[in-house]
Short mmCIF file of C-alpha atoms in Angstrom, two decimals:
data_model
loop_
_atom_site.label_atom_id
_atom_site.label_comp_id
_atom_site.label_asym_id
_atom_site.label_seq_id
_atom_site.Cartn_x
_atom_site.Cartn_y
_atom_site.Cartn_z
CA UNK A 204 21.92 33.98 14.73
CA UNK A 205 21.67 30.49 13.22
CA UNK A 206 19.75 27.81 14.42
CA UNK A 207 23.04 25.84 16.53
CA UNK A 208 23.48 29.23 18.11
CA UNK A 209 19.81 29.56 19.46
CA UNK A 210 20.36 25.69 20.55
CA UNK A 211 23.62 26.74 22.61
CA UNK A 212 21.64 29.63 24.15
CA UNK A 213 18.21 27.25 24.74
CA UNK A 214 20.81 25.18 26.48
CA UNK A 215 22.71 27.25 28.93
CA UNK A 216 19.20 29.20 29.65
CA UNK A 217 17.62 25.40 30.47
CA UNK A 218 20.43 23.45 32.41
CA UNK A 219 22.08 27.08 34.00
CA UNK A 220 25.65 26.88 33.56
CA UNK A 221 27.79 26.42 30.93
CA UNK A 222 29.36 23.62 32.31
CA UNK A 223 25.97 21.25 32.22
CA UNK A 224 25.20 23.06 28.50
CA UNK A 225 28.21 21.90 27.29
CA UNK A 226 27.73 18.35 28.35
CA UNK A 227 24.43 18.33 26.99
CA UNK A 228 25.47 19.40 23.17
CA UNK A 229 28.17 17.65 22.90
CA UNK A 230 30.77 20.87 23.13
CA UNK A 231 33.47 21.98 25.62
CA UNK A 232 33.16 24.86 27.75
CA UNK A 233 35.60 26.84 26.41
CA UNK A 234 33.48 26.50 23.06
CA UNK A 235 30.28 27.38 25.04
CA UNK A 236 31.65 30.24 26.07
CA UNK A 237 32.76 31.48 22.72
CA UNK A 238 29.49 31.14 21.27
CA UNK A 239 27.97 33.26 24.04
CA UNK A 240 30.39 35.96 22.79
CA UNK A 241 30.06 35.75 18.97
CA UNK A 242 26.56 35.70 19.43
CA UNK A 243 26.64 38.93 21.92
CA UNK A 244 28.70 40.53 18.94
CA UNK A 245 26.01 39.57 16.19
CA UNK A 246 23.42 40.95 18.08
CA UNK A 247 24.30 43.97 19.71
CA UNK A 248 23.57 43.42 23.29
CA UNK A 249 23.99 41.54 25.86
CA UNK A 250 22.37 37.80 26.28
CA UNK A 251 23.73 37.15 30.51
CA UNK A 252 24.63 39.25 33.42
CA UNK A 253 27.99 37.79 34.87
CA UNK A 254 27.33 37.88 38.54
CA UNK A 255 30.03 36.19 40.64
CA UNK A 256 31.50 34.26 38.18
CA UNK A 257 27.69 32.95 37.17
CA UNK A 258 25.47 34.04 34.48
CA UNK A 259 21.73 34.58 34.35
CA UNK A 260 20.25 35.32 31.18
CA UNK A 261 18.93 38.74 29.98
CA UNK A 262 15.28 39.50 29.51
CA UNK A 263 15.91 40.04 25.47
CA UNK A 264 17.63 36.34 25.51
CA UNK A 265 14.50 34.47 27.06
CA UNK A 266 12.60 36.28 24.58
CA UNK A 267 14.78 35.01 21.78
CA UNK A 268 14.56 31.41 23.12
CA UNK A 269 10.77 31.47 23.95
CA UNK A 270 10.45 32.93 20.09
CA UNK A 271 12.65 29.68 19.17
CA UNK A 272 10.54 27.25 20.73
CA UNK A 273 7.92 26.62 17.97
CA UNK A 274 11.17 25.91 15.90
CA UNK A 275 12.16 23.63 18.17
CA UNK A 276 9.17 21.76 18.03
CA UNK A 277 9.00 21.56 14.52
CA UNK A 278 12.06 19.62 14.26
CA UNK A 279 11.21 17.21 16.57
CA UNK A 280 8.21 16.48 14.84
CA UNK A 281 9.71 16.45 11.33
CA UNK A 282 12.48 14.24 13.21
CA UNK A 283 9.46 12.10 14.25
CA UNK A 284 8.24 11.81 10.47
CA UNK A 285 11.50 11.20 9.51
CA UNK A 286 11.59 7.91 12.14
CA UNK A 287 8.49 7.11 11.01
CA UNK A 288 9.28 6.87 7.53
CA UNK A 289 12.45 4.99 7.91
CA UNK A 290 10.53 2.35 9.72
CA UNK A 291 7.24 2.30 7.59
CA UNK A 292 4.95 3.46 9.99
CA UNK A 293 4.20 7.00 8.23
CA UNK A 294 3.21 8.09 4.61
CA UNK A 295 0.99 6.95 1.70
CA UNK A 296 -0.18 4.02 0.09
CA UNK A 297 -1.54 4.76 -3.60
CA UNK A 298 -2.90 1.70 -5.30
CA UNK A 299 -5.27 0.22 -7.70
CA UNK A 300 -6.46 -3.10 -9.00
CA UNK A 301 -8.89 -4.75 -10.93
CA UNK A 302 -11.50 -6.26 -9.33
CA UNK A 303 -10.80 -10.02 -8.45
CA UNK A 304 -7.62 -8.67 -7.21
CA UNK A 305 -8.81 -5.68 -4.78
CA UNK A 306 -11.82 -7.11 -3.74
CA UNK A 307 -10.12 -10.26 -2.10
CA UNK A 308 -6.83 -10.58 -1.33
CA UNK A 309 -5.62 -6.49 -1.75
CA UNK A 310 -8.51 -5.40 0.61
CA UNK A 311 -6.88 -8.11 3.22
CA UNK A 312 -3.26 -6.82 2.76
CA UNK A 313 -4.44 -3.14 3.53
CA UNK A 314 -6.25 -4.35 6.53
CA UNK A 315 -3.24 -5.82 7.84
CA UNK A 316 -1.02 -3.00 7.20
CA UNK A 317 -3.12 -0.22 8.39
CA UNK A 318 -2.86 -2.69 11.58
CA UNK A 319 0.69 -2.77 12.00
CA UNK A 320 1.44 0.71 10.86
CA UNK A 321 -1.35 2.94 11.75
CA UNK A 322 -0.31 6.33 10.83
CA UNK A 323 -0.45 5.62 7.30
CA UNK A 324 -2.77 6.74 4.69
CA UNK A 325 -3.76 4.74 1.81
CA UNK A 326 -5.36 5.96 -1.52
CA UNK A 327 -6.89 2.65 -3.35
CA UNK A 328 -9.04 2.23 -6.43
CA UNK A 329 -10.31 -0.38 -8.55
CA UNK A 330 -10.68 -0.04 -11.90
CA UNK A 331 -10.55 -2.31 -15.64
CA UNK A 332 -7.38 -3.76 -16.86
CA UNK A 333 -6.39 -0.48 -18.78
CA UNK A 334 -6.98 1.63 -16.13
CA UNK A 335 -4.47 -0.15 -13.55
CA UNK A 336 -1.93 0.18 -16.34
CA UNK A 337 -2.44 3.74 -17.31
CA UNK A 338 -2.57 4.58 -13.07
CA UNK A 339 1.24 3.46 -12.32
CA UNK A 340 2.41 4.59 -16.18
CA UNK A 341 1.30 8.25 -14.73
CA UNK A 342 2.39 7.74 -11.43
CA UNK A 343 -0.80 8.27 -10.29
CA UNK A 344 -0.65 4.99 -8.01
CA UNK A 345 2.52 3.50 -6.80
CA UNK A 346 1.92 -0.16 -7.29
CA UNK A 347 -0.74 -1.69 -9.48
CA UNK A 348 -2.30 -5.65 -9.34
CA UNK A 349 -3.77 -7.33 -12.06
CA UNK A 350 -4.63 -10.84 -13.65
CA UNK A 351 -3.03 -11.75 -16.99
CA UNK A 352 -0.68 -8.41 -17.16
CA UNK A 353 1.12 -9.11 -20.43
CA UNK A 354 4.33 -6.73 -19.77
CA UNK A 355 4.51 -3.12 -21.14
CA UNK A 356 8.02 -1.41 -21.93
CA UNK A 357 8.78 1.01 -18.78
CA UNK A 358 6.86 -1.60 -16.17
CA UNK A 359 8.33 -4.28 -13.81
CA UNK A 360 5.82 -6.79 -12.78
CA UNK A 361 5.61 -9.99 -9.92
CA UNK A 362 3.80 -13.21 -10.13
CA UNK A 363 1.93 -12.82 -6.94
CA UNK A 364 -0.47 -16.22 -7.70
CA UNK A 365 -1.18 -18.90 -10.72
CA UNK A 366 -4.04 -20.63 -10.73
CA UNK A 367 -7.04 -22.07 -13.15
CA UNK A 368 -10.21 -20.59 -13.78
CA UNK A 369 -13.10 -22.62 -11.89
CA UNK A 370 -16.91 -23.09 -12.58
CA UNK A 371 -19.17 -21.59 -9.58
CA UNK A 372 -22.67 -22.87 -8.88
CA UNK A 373 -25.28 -22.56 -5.77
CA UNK A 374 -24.75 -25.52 -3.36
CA UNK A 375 -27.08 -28.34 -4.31
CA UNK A 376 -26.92 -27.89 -7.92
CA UNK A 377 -26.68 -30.69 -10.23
CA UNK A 378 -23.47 -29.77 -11.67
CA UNK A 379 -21.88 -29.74 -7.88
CA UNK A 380 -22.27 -33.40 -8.24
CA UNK A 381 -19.46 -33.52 -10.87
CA UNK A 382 -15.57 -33.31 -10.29
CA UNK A 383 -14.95 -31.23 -13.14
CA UNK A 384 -16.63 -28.94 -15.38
CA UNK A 385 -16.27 -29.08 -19.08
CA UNK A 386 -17.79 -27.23 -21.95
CA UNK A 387 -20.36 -29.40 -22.93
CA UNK A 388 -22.00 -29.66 -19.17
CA UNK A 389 -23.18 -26.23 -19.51
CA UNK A 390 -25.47 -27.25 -22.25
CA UNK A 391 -28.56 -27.38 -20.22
CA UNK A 392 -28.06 -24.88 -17.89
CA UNK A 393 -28.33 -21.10 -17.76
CA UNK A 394 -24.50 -20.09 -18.31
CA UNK A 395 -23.62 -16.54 -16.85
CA UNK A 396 -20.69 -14.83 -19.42
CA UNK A 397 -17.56 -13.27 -18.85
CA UNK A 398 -17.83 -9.71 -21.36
CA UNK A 399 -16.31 -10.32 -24.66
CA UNK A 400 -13.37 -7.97 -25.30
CA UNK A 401 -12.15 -8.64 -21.75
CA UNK A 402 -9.17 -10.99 -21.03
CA UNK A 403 -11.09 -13.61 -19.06
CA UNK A 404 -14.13 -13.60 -21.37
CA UNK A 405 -12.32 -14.15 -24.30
CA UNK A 406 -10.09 -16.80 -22.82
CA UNK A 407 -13.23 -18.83 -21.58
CA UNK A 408 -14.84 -19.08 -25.13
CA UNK A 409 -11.21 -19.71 -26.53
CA UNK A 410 -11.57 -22.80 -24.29
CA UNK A 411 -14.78 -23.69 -25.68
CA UNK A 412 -13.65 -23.33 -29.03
CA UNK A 413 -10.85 -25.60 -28.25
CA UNK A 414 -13.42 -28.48 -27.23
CA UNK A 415 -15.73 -27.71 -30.50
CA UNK A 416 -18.59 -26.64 -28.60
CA UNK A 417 -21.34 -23.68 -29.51
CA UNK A 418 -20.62 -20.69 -27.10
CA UNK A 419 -24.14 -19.75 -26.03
CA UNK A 420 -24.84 -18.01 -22.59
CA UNK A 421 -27.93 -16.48 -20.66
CA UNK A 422 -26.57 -13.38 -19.35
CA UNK A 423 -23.07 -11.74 -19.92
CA UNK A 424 -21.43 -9.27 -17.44
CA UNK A 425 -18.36 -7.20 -17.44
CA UNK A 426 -17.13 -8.47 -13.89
CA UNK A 427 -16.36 -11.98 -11.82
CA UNK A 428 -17.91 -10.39 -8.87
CA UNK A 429 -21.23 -9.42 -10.91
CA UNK A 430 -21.49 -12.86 -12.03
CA UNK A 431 -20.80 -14.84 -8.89
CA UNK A 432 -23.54 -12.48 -7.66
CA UNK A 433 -26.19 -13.69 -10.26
CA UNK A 434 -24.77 -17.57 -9.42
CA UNK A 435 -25.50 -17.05 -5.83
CA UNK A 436 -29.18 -15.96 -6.88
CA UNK A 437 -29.23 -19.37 -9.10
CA UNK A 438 -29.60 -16.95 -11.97
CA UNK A 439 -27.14 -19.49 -13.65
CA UNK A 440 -23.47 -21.14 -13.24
CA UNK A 441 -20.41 -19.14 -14.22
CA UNK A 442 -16.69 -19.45 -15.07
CA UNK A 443 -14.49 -17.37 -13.19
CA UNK A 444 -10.87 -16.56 -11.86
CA UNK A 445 -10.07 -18.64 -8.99
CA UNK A 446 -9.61 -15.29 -6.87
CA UNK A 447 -13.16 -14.15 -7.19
CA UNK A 448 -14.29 -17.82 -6.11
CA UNK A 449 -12.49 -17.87 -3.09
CA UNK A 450 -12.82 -14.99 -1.43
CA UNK A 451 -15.60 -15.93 0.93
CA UNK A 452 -17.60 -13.34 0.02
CA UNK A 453 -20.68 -15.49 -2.03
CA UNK A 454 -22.38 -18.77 -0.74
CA UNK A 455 -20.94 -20.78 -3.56
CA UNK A 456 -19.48 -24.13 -4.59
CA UNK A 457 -16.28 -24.29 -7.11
CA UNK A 458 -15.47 -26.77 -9.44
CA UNK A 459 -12.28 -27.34 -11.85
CA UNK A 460 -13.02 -26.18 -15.65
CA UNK A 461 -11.06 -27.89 -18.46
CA UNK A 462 -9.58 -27.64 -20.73
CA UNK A 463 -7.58 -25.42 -18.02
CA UNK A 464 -7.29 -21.83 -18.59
CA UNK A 465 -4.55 -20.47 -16.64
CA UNK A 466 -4.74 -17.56 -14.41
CA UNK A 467 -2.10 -15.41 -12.93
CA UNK A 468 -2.07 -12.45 -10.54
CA UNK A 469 0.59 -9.84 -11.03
CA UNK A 470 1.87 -6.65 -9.19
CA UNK A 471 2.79 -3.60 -11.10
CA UNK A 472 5.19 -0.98 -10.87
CA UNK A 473 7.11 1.76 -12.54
CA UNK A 474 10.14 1.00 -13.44
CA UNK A 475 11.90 4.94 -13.73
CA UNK A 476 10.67 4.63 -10.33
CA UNK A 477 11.98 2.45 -7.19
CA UNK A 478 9.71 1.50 -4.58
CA UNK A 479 9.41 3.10 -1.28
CA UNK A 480 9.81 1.17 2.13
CA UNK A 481 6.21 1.70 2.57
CA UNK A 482 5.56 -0.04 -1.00
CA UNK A 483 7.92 -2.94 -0.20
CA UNK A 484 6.52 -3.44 3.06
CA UNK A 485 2.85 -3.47 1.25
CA UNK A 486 4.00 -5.34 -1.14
CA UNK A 487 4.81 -8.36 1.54
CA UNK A 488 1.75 -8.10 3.22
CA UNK A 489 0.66 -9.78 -0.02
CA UNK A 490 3.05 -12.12 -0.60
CA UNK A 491 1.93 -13.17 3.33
CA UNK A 492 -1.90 -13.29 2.08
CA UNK A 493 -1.31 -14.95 -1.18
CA UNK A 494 0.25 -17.47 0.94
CA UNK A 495 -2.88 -17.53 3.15
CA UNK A 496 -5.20 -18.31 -0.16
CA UNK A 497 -7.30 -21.62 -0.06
CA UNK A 498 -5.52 -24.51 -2.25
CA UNK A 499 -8.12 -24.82 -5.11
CA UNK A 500 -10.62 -27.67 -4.78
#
């Protein structure tokens, strides 16, 4: 017997006749009542007693329905899944950023999907620059964010955000008294580093190198984060991605750096690989907090 044929004989054995079966599935009676005999013949015995023209199931074809049931209810809840993937609300998330990216606005786009689609499960990492890339080049995470991605063959990417790096201070310092920040004003102060090798680090002393002025710093650190930390404890003033500044996160005040040096947040995917709906949906939750952001001072 085939799955249809245990549905006819769930049916007749739930609604009693063949007549309200029928109705039910979709299927005339006459058709009812041929399945009731080719399914008599592929058995061997009988499935109903005729008893003045009405028929009452046999003990052996409650058995074979009760059997059926836990196959029934596997479908409906791999019908379920299926729903629930069609509309977004099942299924995983895998994603990674770097660190002004996933600590600010990323962490705010899963918190307003998990809302909206509950069921989900999400898998997210942070990690360097190289290690977003490699992560959605091996498929390891669907959709990647970074600043400054400079395109790799077998990626497609999306300007989520541009902005300009900013200089970060604690509130009352003497530099918060100035509309902009440029190389030279750092002279006299304890100046916290962006790491050297890294994009942002090497694009802030490009800057100063642009303005002829010495590159000298108290402390150098690998992260935005780690040095807004060490601003907040007036260990020093910092230049960092705009991101990192606004987040909310550190007790800080922000002012424009020139010469400008231009930031820009990207999303990351495979291209041998489309997008789910889950992805895409993600993927505007984003868009929707990017639009959110604070304008820059």
């Amino acid at each position: 017997m085939n799955l249809r044929q245990i549905e006819i004989l769930r049916a007749i054995i739930r609604h009693n006749t063949t007549v309200a079966a029928a109705r039910v599935l979709g299927l005339s009676q006459p058709a009812i009542s041929n399945a009731i005999r080719t399914m008599e013949d592929q058995v061997g015995f009988a499935l109903f007693q005729r008893v003045n023209n009405r028929i009452y199931p046999t003990p052996e074809a409650t058995i074979i329905v009760d059997d059926a049931e836990a196959i029934f209810d596997l479908h409906e809840r791999l019908e379920g899944r299926i729903q629930d993937l069609r509309d977004s609300r099942a299924g995983q998330l895998r994603l990674v950023a770097t660190p002004p990216i996933g600590y600010g606005m990323l962490a705010t786009a899963i918190q307003r999907t998990q809302s909206l689609r509950p069921k989900i499960r999400t898998y997210f990492d942070v990690r360097r620059y190289e290690g977003v890339v490699n992560s959605v080049e091996s498929h390891k995470a669907e959709l990647g964010f970074a600043l400054g991605f400079s395109g790799k063959p077998g990626l497609a990417s999306e300007v989520l955000y541009r902005g300009e790096m900013v200089c970060v201070m604690p509130p009352g310092h003497p530099l918060s008294e100035r509309r902009q920040i440029r190389p030279w004003d750092l002279r006299d102060y304890h100046f916290i580093a962006l790491e050297s090798g890294t994009k942002l680090g090497e694009a802030t002393r490009a800057a100063f190198d642009q303005e002829d002025e010495g590159f000298t710093f108290s402390a150098e650190v690998r992260y935005a984060n780690t040095a807004c930390t060490l601003a907040e404890a007036n260990a020093g003033v910092a230049i960092v991605d705009p991101l990192t500044a606004s987040s909310g996160r550190f007790k800080l005040v922000s002012r424009p750096f020139a010469p400008a040096i231009p930031v820009a947040a990207y999303a990351i995917w495979s291209e041998n690989r489309s997008l789910s709906r889950l992805g895409r949906f993600f993927l505007e939750r984003v868009r929707e907090v990017v639009t959110d952001l604070p304008k820059e001072p």
